[in-house]
């Protein structure tokens, strides 16, 4: 396939899209307004599962299942290529005191996923630091978390090794080059970049970039704040989740706790109120965190979309323009499947899953 592709946005979706396309096209150029992976992809927790997978539509479930099964080999491939281990860390996940436990178990039976009810004593035995007072537990074996900053570093390093990939950091795209009904490239602060195909993977900023072309893309920034503790390496053996808040262990003993869900525009300022709330949730989940070193507190902007279903495919009426964006809370979860599906569509191959639920056609509004 003889093409030049420009990807607008260098988060995990943009970088993995570039990684997949590099073997298929002549050249890939990735443009990001800041540093690669510096926004939502860096800020997330990296659980390789939606927080409550049974509450999502089949469209999200299909992408999540494919990605969950693929992540270990992606991690191994990137580690082998770059020497940077993304640390796909399989710990399993305990949900505590679910109010829709029956729905969760019915979903697991229907989807064939390894989620089951366990005695709460089993959860306390497996996670001795778990806080008191929890009455019920559901466990999913095999759930991993990926250390997202390391995933981004390994993706960037892998792309830098490819001779037909150009990475342009701190190079905002300011507009699109339009020739009739065709998008023929992008305008950037460094000048025009011509392209046969342009892919919009700009996360929470995707809607703003698309609007001048006459489309309303319902992707909006949704702020999420996280905190990070430093503990011993074996302190927390499994991920735990209760009341919408979670604790994620990294291999080196760092524990992430998140997250808030705030509609505050593009403001990424960490707040004392969120810090206090997250710390309280952390201590309720794992009381020993009260005495742990607080190693970080930050905020990121999720690309909020209706029902969390991403937009993957051609933009109607704009030949040469594609979307791979709007993953909301699950960009890291869904990235492998989303980017493989996108590559299949661009190459005209049989797609890994039915692309219809993600197609922009019929989901965008003309302005």
Coordinates of C-alpha atoms in Angstrom, one line a residue:
X1 CA 0.0 0.0 0.0
X2 CA 1.8 3.1 -1.3
X3 CA 0.7 5.9 1.0
X4 CA 1.8 8.7 3.3
X5 CA -0.2 8.8 6.5
X6 CA -0.3 11.7 9.0
X7 CA -1.5 10.9 12.5
X8 CA -2.7 13.8 14.6
X9 CA -2.1 13.0 18.3
X10 CA 0.7 11.0 19.9
X11 CA -0.9 9.3 22.8
X12 CA -1.2 5.5 23.0
X13 CA -3.8 5.4 20.3
X14 CA -1.7 7.5 17.9
X15 CA 1.5 5.7 18.6
X16 CA 0.1 2.2 18.4
X17 CA -1.7 3.2 15.1
X18 CA 1.6 4.3 13.8
X19 CA 3.3 1.1 14.9
X20 CA 0.7 -1.0 13.2
X21 CA 0.7 1.1 10.0
X22 CA 4.5 1.3 9.6
X23 CA 4.8 -2.1 7.9
X24 CA 1.9 -1.2 5.6
X25 CA 2.6 2.2 4.1
X26 CA 5.5 4.2 2.8
X27 CA 5.7 6.8 5.5
X28 CA 4.0 7.7 8.8
X29 CA 4.2 11.1 10.4
X30 CA 3.0 11.6 14.0
X31 CA 2.3 15.1 15.1
X32 CA 1.6 16.0 18.7
X33 CA 1.0 19.4 20.3
X34 CA 3.2 18.5 23.2
X35 CA 5.4 15.5 24.2
X36 CA 4.4 12.1 22.9
X37 CA 2.0 10.4 25.4
X38 CA 2.0 13.3 27.8
X39 CA -1.7 13.6 28.2
X40 CA -4.4 11.0 29.1
X41 CA -2.2 8.1 28.2
X42 CA 0.4 9.0 30.7
X43 CA -2.1 10.0 33.4
X44 CA -4.2 6.8 33.5
X45 CA -4.0 3.8 35.8
X46 CA -3.4 1.1 33.1
X47 CA -5.9 -1.5 34.3
X48 CA -6.3 -3.8 31.3
X49 CA -10.1 -4.0 31.8
X50 CA -12.9 -1.5 32.1
X51 CA -13.5 -0.8 35.7
X52 CA -17.0 -2.4 35.6
X53 CA -16.9 -4.3 32.2
X54 CA -20.5 -5.6 32.5
X55 CA -21.8 -2.1 32.5
X56 CA -20.6 -1.4 29.0
X57 CA -22.1 -2.1 25.6
X58 CA -21.1 -5.1 23.5
X59 CA -19.1 -2.7 21.3
X60 CA -16.7 -1.8 24.2
X61 CA -16.7 -5.5 25.4
X62 CA -15.6 -6.7 22.0
X63 CA -12.6 -4.4 21.9
X64 CA -11.7 -5.0 25.5
X65 CA -11.7 -8.8 25.1
X66 CA -9.4 -8.7 22.1
X67 CA -7.0 -6.3 23.8
X68 CA -6.9 -8.2 27.0
X69 CA -5.9 -11.4 25.2
X70 CA -3.3 -9.5 23.1
X71 CA -1.6 -7.3 25.7
X72 CA 1.0 -9.9 27.0
X73 CA 2.4 -10.5 23.5
X74 CA 2.4 -6.8 22.7
X75 CA 4.4 -6.2 25.9
X76 CA 6.8 -9.0 25.0
X77 CA 7.2 -7.6 21.5
X78 CA 8.0 -4.1 22.6
X79 CA 10.3 -5.3 25.3
X80 CA 12.3 -7.4 22.8
X81 CA 12.4 -4.6 20.3
X82 CA 13.5 -1.8 22.6
X83 CA 14.7 -3.2 25.9
X84 CA 12.0 -1.2 27.7
X85 CA 9.5 -3.5 29.5
X86 CA 6.0 -2.1 29.6
X87 CA 5.4 -4.3 32.6
X88 CA 2.1 -6.0 31.7
X89 CA 1.6 -7.2 35.3
X90 CA -1.0 -9.9 35.9
X91 CA -2.4 -9.6 39.4
X92 CA -6.2 -10.3 39.1
X93 CA -8.8 -7.9 40.4
X94 CA -11.2 -8.0 43.4
X95 CA -14.4 -6.1 43.2
X96 CA -15.8 -5.5 46.7
X97 CA -19.4 -4.9 47.8
X98 CA -20.8 -4.6 44.3
X99 CA -24.4 -3.4 44.2
X100 CA -24.9 -5.2 40.8
X101 CA -23.1 -8.4 41.5
X102 CA -25.8 -10.5 39.9
X103 CA -25.4 -8.6 36.6
X104 CA -21.7 -9.0 36.8
X105 CA -21.9 -12.7 37.2
X106 CA -24.5 -13.1 34.5
X107 CA -22.2 -11.1 32.1
X108 CA -19.3 -13.3 32.9
X109 CA -21.3 -16.5 32.1
X110 CA -22.6 -14.9 28.9
X111 CA -19.1 -13.7 27.8
X112 CA -17.1 -16.6 29.0
X113 CA -14.8 -14.5 31.2
X114 CA -13.1 -15.7 34.4
X115 CA -15.1 -13.7 36.8
X116 CA -16.6 -15.4 39.8
X117 CA -18.0 -14.8 43.3
X118 CA -15.6 -15.7 46.1
X119 CA -16.0 -15.8 49.8
X120 CA -14.9 -12.5 51.3
X121 CA -12.6 -14.4 53.5
X122 CA -10.7 -15.6 50.4
X123 CA -10.2 -11.9 49.4
X124 CA -8.8 -11.1 52.8
X125 CA -6.5 -14.1 52.7
X126 CA -5.3 -13.2 49.2
X127 CA -4.9 -9.4 50.1
X128 CA -4.0 -9.3 53.8
X129 CA -3.7 -5.5 53.8
X130 CA -7.4 -5.1 52.6
X131 CA -9.4 -2.8 54.9
X132 CA -12.1 -4.2 57.3
X133 CA -15.8 -4.2 56.8
X134 CA -16.2 -5.5 53.2
X135 CA -19.0 -8.1 53.0
X136 CA -18.7 -9.6 49.5
X137 CA -16.2 -10.1 46.8
X138 CA -16.0 -10.9 43.1
X139 CA -12.7 -11.9 41.5
X140 CA -11.5 -11.9 38.0
X141 CA -8.3 -13.9 37.5
X142 CA -5.8 -13.0 34.8
X143 CA -6.5 -9.2 34.8
X144 CA -3.3 -7.3 34.2
X145 CA -2.2 -3.7 34.5
X146 CA 0.3 -2.1 32.2
X147 CA 2.7 0.5 33.4
X148 CA 1.5 3.1 31.0
X149 CA 4.5 5.5 31.1
X150 CA 6.8 2.6 30.3
X151 CA 4.4 1.5 27.5
X152 CA 4.6 4.9 26.0
X153 CA 8.4 5.0 26.2
X154 CA 8.7 1.6 24.6
X155 CA 6.3 2.5 21.8
X156 CA 8.2 5.7 21.1
X157 CA 11.5 3.9 21.1
X158 CA 10.2 1.2 18.8
X159 CA 8.9 3.9 16.4
X160 CA 12.2 5.7 16.5
X161 CA 13.9 2.6 15.1
X162 CA 11.6 2.5 12.1
X163 CA 13.1 4.4 9.1
X164 CA 9.7 5.3 7.6
X165 CA 8.3 6.9 10.8
X166 CA 8.7 10.6 11.7
X167 CA 7.8 11.7 15.2
X168 CA 7.0 15.4 15.5
X169 CA 6.7 16.5 19.2
X170 CA 5.6 20.1 20.1
X171 CA 4.1 20.4 16.6
X172 CA 0.5 21.4 16.9
X173 CA -1.8 20.8 14.0
X174 CA -3.7 24.0 13.3
X175 CA -5.9 22.9 10.4
X176 CA -6.5 20.5 7.5
X177 CA -5.6 20.9 3.8
X178 CA -8.8 20.4 1.9
X179 CA -8.9 19.8 -1.9
X180 CA -12.6 19.6 -2.8
X181 CA -14.1 16.7 -0.8
X182 CA -10.6 15.3 0.0
X183 CA -8.4 16.0 3.0
X184 CA -4.9 16.2 1.5
X185 CA -2.8 16.9 4.6
X186 CA -2.5 19.1 7.7
X187 CA -1.3 22.6 8.5
X188 CA 1.1 22.7 11.5
X189 CA 3.2 25.3 13.2
X190 CA 6.1 23.9 11.2
X191 CA 4.3 24.2 7.8
X192 CA 2.1 22.0 5.6
X193 CA 2.5 18.2 5.7
X194 CA 0.9 16.5 2.7
X195 CA -0.8 13.1 3.2
X196 CA -2.8 10.5 1.4
X197 CA -4.6 9.7 4.6
X198 CA -5.0 11.7 7.8
X199 CA -5.9 10.0 11.1
X200 CA -7.3 12.0 14.0
X201 CA -6.2 10.4 17.3
X202 CA -6.1 13.5 19.4
X203 CA -8.1 12.3 22.5
X204 CA -10.0 15.0 24.2
X205 CA -8.9 17.6 21.6
X206 CA -10.3 15.6 18.6
X207 CA -13.7 17.4 18.6
X208 CA -12.0 20.8 18.5
X209 CA -9.9 19.8 15.6
X210 CA -12.7 18.3 13.6
X211 CA -15.2 21.2 14.2
X212 CA -13.8 23.5 11.5
X213 CA -14.6 20.9 8.9
X214 CA -18.3 21.2 9.8
X215 CA -18.7 18.2 12.1
X216 CA -19.6 18.0 15.8
X217 CA -17.8 15.1 17.4
X218 CA -19.2 14.5 20.8
X219 CA -15.8 14.0 22.5
X220 CA -15.2 16.2 25.5
X221 CA -12.5 16.5 28.2
X222 CA -13.3 14.7 31.4
X223 CA -10.8 15.3 34.2
X224 CA -9.4 12.5 36.3
X225 CA -7.1 12.8 39.3
X226 CA -4.8 10.1 40.6
X227 CA -2.5 9.7 43.6
X228 CA 0.6 7.5 43.9
X229 CA 2.1 5.8 47.0
X230 CA 5.5 4.1 47.4
X231 CA 5.4 0.8 49.3
X232 CA 7.3 -2.5 49.5
X233 CA 7.3 -4.5 46.3
X234 CA 5.1 -7.3 47.7
X235 CA 2.8 -5.0 49.7
X236 CA -0.4 -5.3 47.5
X237 CA -0.6 -8.6 45.6
X238 CA -3.8 -7.8 43.7
X239 CA -5.8 -4.9 42.3
X240 CA -8.8 -4.0 44.4
X241 CA -11.8 -1.9 43.7
X242 CA -14.7 -0.6 45.8
X243 CA -17.2 2.3 45.5
X244 CA -15.7 3.3 42.1
X245 CA -12.1 3.7 43.5
X246 CA -9.3 1.3 42.9
X247 CA -5.7 0.5 44.0
X248 CA -3.3 -0.8 41.4
X249 CA 0.1 -2.3 42.4
X250 CA 3.1 -1.9 40.2
X251 CA 5.9 -4.4 40.3
X252 CA 8.3 -2.0 42.2
X253 CA 5.8 -1.3 45.0
X254 CA 4.2 1.8 43.7
X255 CA 0.5 1.9 44.3
X256 CA -1.8 4.0 42.2
X257 CA -5.2 5.1 43.6
X258 CA -7.9 6.7 41.4
X259 CA -9.7 8.4 40.2
X260 CA -12.0 11.4 40.1
X261 CA -14.5 12.1 37.3
X262 CA -14.9 15.8 36.7
X263 CA -16.3 18.0 34.0
X264 CA -13.9 21.0 34.2
X265 CA -13.1 21.8 30.6
X266 CA -9.4 21.6 29.8
X267 CA -8.3 22.4 33.4
X268 CA -5.8 19.8 34.6
X269 CA -4.9 21.4 37.9
X270 CA -4.7 18.9 40.8
X271 CA -6.9 20.0 43.7
X272 CA -6.7 19.6 47.5
X273 CA -10.3 18.4 47.6
X274 CA -9.5 15.5 45.2
X275 CA -6.3 14.7 47.1
X276 CA -8.3 14.4 50.3
X277 CA -11.0 12.3 48.7
X278 CA -8.6 9.9 47.0
X279 CA -6.5 9.5 50.1
X280 CA -9.6 8.7 52.1
X281 CA -10.6 6.1 49.5
X282 CA -7.1 4.7 49.6
X283 CA -7.1 4.3 53.4
X284 CA -10.6 2.7 53.3
X285 CA -9.4 0.1 50.7
X286 CA -5.9 -0.4 52.3
X287 CA -5.5 1.2 55.8
X288 CA -1.7 0.8 55.8
X289 CA -1.6 3.4 53.1
X290 CA -2.2 6.0 55.8
X291 CA 1.4 5.8 56.7
X292 CA 2.8 5.3 53.2
X293 CA 4.9 7.9 51.3
X294 CA 2.7 10.0 48.9
X295 CA 4.8 10.0 45.8
X296 CA 2.6 11.8 43.3
X297 CA -0.7 13.5 42.6
X298 CA -1.7 14.5 39.1
X299 CA -4.7 15.0 36.7
X300 CA -5.4 14.1 33.1
X301 CA -8.2 14.6 30.6
X302 CA -10.1 11.6 29.3
X303 CA -11.7 11.8 25.8
X304 CA -15.3 11.5 27.0
X305 CA -17.7 10.0 24.4
X306 CA -21.3 8.7 24.5
X307 CA -21.3 5.3 26.3
X308 CA -17.5 5.2 25.9
X309 CA -17.7 3.8 22.4
X310 CA -14.8 5.1 20.3
X311 CA -15.0 6.5 16.8
X312 CA -13.0 4.3 14.4
X313 CA -13.2 4.7 10.6
X314 CA -13.6 7.2 7.8
X315 CA -15.2 10.6 8.3
X316 CA -18.2 10.8 5.9
X317 CA -17.8 13.4 3.2
X318 CA -14.1 13.9 3.8
X319 CA -12.2 11.4 1.7
X320 CA -8.8 10.7 3.3
X321 CA -9.8 11.6 6.8
X322 CA -10.1 9.0 9.5
X323 CA -10.9 8.9 13.2
X324 CA -9.5 6.6 16.0
X325 CA -10.6 8.5 19.1
X326 CA -13.1 8.9 21.9
X327 CA -12.1 6.0 24.1
X328 CA -13.2 7.8 27.3
X329 CA -12.0 5.9 30.3
X330 CA -10.6 2.9 28.4
X331 CA -8.0 4.2 25.9
X332 CA -5.2 2.0 27.4
X333 CA -7.6 -1.0 27.7
X334 CA -8.9 -0.8 24.1
X335 CA -5.8 0.5 22.3
X336 CA -4.5 -2.8 20.8
X337 CA -7.9 -3.8 19.4
X338 CA -8.8 -0.3 18.3
X339 CA -5.5 0.2 16.4
X340 CA -5.6 -3.3 14.8
X341 CA -9.2 -2.7 13.7
X342 CA -8.2 0.7 12.3
X343 CA -5.2 -0.9 10.4
X344 CA -7.6 -3.5 9.0
X345 CA -10.0 -0.9 7.7
X346 CA -7.3 1.3 6.1
X347 CA -5.7 -1.7 4.4
X348 CA -9.1 -3.1 3.3
X349 CA -8.6 -6.4 5.1
X350 CA -11.1 -8.5 6.9
X351 CA -11.4 -6.7 10.3
X352 CA -10.7 -8.4 13.6
X353 CA -14.3 -7.5 14.8
X354 CA -17.4 -6.0 13.3
X355 CA -16.5 -2.3 12.7
X356 CA -20.1 -1.1 12.4
X357 CA -20.6 0.1 16.0
X358 CA -17.5 2.4 15.8
X359 CA -18.1 3.9 12.4
X360 CA -18.3 7.7 12.4
X361 CA -21.0 7.5 9.7
X362 CA -24.3 8.3 11.4
X363 CA -22.6 9.2 14.7
X364 CA -21.3 12.6 13.8
X365 CA -23.5 15.7 13.5
X366 CA -23.1 18.2 10.7
X367 CA -22.8 21.8 12.1

